[in-house]
XYZ file of C-alpha atoms in Angstrom:
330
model
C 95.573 -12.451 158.543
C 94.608 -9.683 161.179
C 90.852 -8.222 161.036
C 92.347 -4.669 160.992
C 92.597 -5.160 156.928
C 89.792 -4.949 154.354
C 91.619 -7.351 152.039
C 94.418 -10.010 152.474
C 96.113 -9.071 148.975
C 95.153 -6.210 147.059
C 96.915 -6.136 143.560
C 97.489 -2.684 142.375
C 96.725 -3.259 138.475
C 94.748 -5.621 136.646
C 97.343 -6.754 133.830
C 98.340 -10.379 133.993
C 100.622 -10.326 137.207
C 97.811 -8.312 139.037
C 94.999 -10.334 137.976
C 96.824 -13.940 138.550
C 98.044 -12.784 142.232
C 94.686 -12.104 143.520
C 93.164 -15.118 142.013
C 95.769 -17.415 143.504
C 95.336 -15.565 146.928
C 91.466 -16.467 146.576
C 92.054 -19.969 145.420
C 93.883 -20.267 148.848
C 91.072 -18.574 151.152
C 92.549 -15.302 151.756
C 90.290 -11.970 150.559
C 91.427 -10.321 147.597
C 91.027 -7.587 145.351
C 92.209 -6.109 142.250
C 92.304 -2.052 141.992
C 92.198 -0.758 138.367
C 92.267 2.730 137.072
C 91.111 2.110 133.661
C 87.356 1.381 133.134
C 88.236 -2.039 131.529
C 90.662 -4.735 133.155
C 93.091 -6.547 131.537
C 96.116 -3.829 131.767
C 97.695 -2.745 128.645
C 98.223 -6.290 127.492
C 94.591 -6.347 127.075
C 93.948 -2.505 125.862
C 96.767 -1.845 123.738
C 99.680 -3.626 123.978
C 100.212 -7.768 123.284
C 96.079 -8.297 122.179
C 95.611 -5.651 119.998
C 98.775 -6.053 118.307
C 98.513 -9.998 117.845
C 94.945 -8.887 116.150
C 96.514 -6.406 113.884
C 98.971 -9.279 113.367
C 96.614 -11.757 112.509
C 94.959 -9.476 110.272
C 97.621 -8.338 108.364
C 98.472 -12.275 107.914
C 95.213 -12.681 106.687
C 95.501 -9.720 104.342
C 98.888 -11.621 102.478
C 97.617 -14.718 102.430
C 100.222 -16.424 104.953
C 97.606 -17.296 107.580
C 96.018 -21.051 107.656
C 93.443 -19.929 110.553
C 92.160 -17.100 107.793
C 88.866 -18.448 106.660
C 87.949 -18.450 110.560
C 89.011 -14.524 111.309
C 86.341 -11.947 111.962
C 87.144 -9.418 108.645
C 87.335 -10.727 104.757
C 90.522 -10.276 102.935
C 90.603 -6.837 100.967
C 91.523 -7.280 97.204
C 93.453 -4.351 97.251
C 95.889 -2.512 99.958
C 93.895 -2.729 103.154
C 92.579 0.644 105.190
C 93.295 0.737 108.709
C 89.616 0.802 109.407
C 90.127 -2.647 108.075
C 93.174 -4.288 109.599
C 91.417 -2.866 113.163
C 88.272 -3.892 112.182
C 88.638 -7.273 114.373
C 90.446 -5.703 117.429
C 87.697 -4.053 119.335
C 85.628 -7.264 119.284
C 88.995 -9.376 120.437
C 89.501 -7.566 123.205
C 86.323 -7.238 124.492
C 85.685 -11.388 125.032
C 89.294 -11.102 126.515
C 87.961 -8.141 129.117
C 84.868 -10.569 129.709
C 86.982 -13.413 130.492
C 89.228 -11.722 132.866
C 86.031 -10.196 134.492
C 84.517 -13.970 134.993
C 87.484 -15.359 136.380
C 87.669 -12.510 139.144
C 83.810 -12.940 139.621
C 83.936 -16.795 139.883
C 87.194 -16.466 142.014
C 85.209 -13.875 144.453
C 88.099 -11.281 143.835
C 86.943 -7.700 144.216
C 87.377 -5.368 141.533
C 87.805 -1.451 142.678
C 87.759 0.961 140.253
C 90.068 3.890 141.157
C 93.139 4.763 140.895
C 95.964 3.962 143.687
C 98.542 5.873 145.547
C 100.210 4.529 148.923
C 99.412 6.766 152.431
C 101.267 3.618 153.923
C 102.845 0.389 153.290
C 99.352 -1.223 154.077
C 96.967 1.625 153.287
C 96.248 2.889 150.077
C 93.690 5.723 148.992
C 92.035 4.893 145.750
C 90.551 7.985 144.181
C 87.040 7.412 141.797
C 84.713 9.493 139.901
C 82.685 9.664 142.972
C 85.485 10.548 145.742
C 87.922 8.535 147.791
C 88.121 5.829 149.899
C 90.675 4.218 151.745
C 91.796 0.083 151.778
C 94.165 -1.829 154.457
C 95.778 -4.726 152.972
C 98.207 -7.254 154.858
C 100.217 -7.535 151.231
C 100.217 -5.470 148.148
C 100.728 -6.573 144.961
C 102.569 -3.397 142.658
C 101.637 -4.722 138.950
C 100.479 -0.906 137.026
C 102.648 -2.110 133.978
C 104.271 0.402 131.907
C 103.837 3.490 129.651
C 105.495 4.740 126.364
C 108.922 6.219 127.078
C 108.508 10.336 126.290
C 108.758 11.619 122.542
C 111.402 14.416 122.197
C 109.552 17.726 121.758
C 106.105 16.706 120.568
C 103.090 14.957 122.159
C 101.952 11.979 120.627
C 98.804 13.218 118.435
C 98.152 9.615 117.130
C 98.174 10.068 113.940
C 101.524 11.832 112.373
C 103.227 11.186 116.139
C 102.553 8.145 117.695
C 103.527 6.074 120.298
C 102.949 1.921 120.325
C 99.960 2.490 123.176
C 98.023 4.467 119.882
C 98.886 2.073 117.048
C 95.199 0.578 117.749
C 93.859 3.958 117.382
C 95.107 4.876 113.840
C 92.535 6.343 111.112
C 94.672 6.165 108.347
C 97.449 3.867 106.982
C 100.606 6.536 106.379
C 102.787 5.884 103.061
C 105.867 5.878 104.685
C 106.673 5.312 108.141
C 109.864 6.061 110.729
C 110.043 3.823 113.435
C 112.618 5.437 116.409
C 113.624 2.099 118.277
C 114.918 -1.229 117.066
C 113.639 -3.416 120.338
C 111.199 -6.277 120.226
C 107.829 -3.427 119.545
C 109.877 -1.326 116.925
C 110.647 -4.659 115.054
C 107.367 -5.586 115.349
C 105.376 -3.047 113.594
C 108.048 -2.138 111.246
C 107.432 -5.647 109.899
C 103.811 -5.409 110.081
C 103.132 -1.972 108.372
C 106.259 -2.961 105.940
C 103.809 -6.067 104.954
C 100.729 -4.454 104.000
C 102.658 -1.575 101.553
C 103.930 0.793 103.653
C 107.741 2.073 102.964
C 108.823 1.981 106.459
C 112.609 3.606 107.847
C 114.172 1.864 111.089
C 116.085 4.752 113.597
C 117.975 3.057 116.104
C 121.034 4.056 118.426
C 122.849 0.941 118.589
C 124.695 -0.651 115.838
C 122.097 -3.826 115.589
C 118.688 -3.996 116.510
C 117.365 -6.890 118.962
C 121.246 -6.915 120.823
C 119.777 -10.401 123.044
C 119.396 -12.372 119.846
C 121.878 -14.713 118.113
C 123.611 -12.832 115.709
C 122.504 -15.169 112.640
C 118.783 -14.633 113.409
C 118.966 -10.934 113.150
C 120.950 -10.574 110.011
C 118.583 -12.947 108.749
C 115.580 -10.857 109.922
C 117.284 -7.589 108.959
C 117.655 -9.299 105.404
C 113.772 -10.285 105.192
C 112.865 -7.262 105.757
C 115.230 -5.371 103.750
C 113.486 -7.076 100.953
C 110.541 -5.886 102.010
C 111.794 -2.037 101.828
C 112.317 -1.548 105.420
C 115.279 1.146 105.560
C 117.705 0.598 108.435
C 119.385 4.306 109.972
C 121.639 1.979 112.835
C 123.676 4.104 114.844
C 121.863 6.992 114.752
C 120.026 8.965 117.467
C 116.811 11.376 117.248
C 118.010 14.887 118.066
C 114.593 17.127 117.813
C 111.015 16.262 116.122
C 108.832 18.757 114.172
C 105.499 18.387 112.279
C 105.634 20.606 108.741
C 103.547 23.751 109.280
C 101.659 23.298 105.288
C 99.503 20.645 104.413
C 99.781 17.737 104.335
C 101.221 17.585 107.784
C 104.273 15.307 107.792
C 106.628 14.106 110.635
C 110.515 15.547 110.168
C 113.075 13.598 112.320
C 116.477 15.527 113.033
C 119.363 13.174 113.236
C 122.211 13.728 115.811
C 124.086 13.110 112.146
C 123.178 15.704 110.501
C 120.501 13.794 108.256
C 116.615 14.752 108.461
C 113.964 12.292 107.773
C 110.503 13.061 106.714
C 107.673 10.492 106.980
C 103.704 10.570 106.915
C 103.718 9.295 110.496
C 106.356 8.409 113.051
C 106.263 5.732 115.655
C 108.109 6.172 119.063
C 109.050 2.402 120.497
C 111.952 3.711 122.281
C 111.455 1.514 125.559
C 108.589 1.617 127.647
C 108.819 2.699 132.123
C 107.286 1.723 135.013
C 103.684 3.426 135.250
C 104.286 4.179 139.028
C 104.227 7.722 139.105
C 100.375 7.666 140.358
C 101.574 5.267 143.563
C 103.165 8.824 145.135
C 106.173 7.023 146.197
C 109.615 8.760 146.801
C 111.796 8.184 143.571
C 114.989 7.641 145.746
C 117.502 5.431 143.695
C 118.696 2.138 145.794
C 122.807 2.991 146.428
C 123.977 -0.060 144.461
C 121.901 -2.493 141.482
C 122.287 -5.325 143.995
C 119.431 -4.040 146.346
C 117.318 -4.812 142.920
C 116.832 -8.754 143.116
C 114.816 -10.608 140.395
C 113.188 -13.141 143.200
C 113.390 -11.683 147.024
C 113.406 -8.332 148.155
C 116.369 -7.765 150.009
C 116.260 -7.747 154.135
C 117.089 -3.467 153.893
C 114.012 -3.198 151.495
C 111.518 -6.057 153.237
C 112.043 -3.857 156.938
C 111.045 -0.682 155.250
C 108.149 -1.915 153.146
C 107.094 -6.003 154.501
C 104.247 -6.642 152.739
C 104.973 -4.653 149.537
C 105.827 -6.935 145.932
C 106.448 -5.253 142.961
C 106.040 -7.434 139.939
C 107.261 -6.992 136.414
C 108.969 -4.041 135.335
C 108.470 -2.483 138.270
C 111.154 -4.555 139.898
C 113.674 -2.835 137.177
C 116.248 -0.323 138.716
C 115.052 2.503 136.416
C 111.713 2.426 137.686
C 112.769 4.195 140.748
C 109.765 3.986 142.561
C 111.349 2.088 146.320
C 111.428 4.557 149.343
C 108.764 6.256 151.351
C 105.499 7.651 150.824
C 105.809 10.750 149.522
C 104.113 13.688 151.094
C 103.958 15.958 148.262
């Protein structure tokens, strides 16, 4: 690789598929870094997405008795219904030995970790902004893995508490009575199981006419089944039109159906599909002219002329993360 770079691979997120590039590049001589925008790496597996929510898991199975590893957990098992102070109580501790193991991999590896956040002046040069300033870094590849984010809520900003999104579950103070869950995907599912286990009436909003589409269809009428008789509520084919919170006390969460119906919960959780985090990366948002530009292995030839040495990974490769074209100069 030429001198004019500081790094041989520099991957652009610390999640999994960042993390594991630049340590393979390093096992195999070349320089490597990692840049990461958050002040702990790991990515949102790590921070709030697959850790923290195999905790809570854990925990809950704890709680109900239906875990063998529960003598061994880091919380007792509440007599009664537990708080969310308790079913968190083991996350932050979890997630920390994960952030120190990532961190002594990168260390032992000699990978570089730059704290900053990234945005593209070039296909090789990127400027990473800090608290402290800027700086600039030449790479001879670049690695795209910034994960994603929580799709938008209609009309009000997550608060956390009454309006959430699945990036603030680990962040809850209270457990709500009852709970609406917009989106029947793989995260909806999830925690509407969960918070269904530990008491909480929970309702399931979804657009299609069956959640988890991918599945066989005997698994998820068995699942839906389980979990009707644990009083989760199914709305299927039905869309959120508008959200409002109640203006009196105590502040509640009231969904407005494209139906007609209204639903009113304690809290509401938005798992309505999650996009590309590649905003920051100032990248024109021009849309490839056909799908097939979008390969799940190679870049196509069009796409490797304009950008070489450029890889996204994950769900950045998806056609609705838009992010493939030029720097942008806005």
């Amino acid at each position: 690789m030429t001198s004019n770079y500081d790094y041989d691979l520099v991957s652009i997120g610390s999640g999994p598929a960042g993390q594991r590039a630049a340590v393979q590049a390093a096992k195999l001589g070349r320089r490597a870094a990692v840049i990461e925008k958050r002040r702990c790496v790991g990515g949102v597996c790590t921070g709030t997405g697959t850790i923290p929510s195999k905790t809570i898991r854990e925990a809950i199975l704890a709680y109900a008795g239906g875990s063998a590893r529960s003598d061994r957990l880091p919380w007792a098992r509440p007599a009664s219904r537990p708080s969310a102070e308790q079913l968190l109580a083991g996350v932050e501790a979890i997630v920390s030995r994960e952030i120190e193991v990532i961190e002594q991999q990168l260390r032992r590896n000699d990978v570089t970790l730059i704290q900053g956040e990234a945005s593209f002046l070039d296909p090789n040069t990127l400027a990473v902004r800090t608290e402290t300033g800027a700086t600039r870094v030449r790479a001879g590849h670049v690695v795209i893995a910034v994960g994603t984010r929580p799709a938008p809520t209609p009309g009000v900003e997550p608060d956390g508490q009454i309006v959430l999104n699945s990036d603030q579950i680990v962040s809850l103070k209270t457990l709500p009575r009852t709970l609406a869950v917009v989106g029947a995907g793989v995260i909806g599912v999830e925690y509407a199981s969960m918070f269904a286990a530990v008491g909480v009436q929970v309702t399931l909003v979804e657009r299609r006419d069956r959640p988890l589409e991918f599945l066989d269809r005997e698994i998820v009428d068995e699942l839906m089944h389980q979990l009707r008789q644990r009083n989760v509520t199914f709305r299927l084919g039905e869309a959120v039109e508008s959200l409002a919170i109640t203006e009196n006390a105590p502040l509640r969460a009231v969904l407005n159906l494209e139906s007609g119906k209204r639903l009113v919960a304690d809290a509401v959780l938005f798992s309505a599909g999650r996009l590309a985090a590649t905003e920051s990366l100032r990248v024109s948002r021009r849309r490839p002219r056909s799908r097939a530009v979008w390969p799940r292995a190679r870049p196509s030839a069009s796409r490797r002329d304009r950008w070489p040495a450029t890889f996204p990974s994950g769900s950045t490769r998806s056609p609705r993360s838009r992010w493939w074209g030029r720097p942008s100069t806005s």
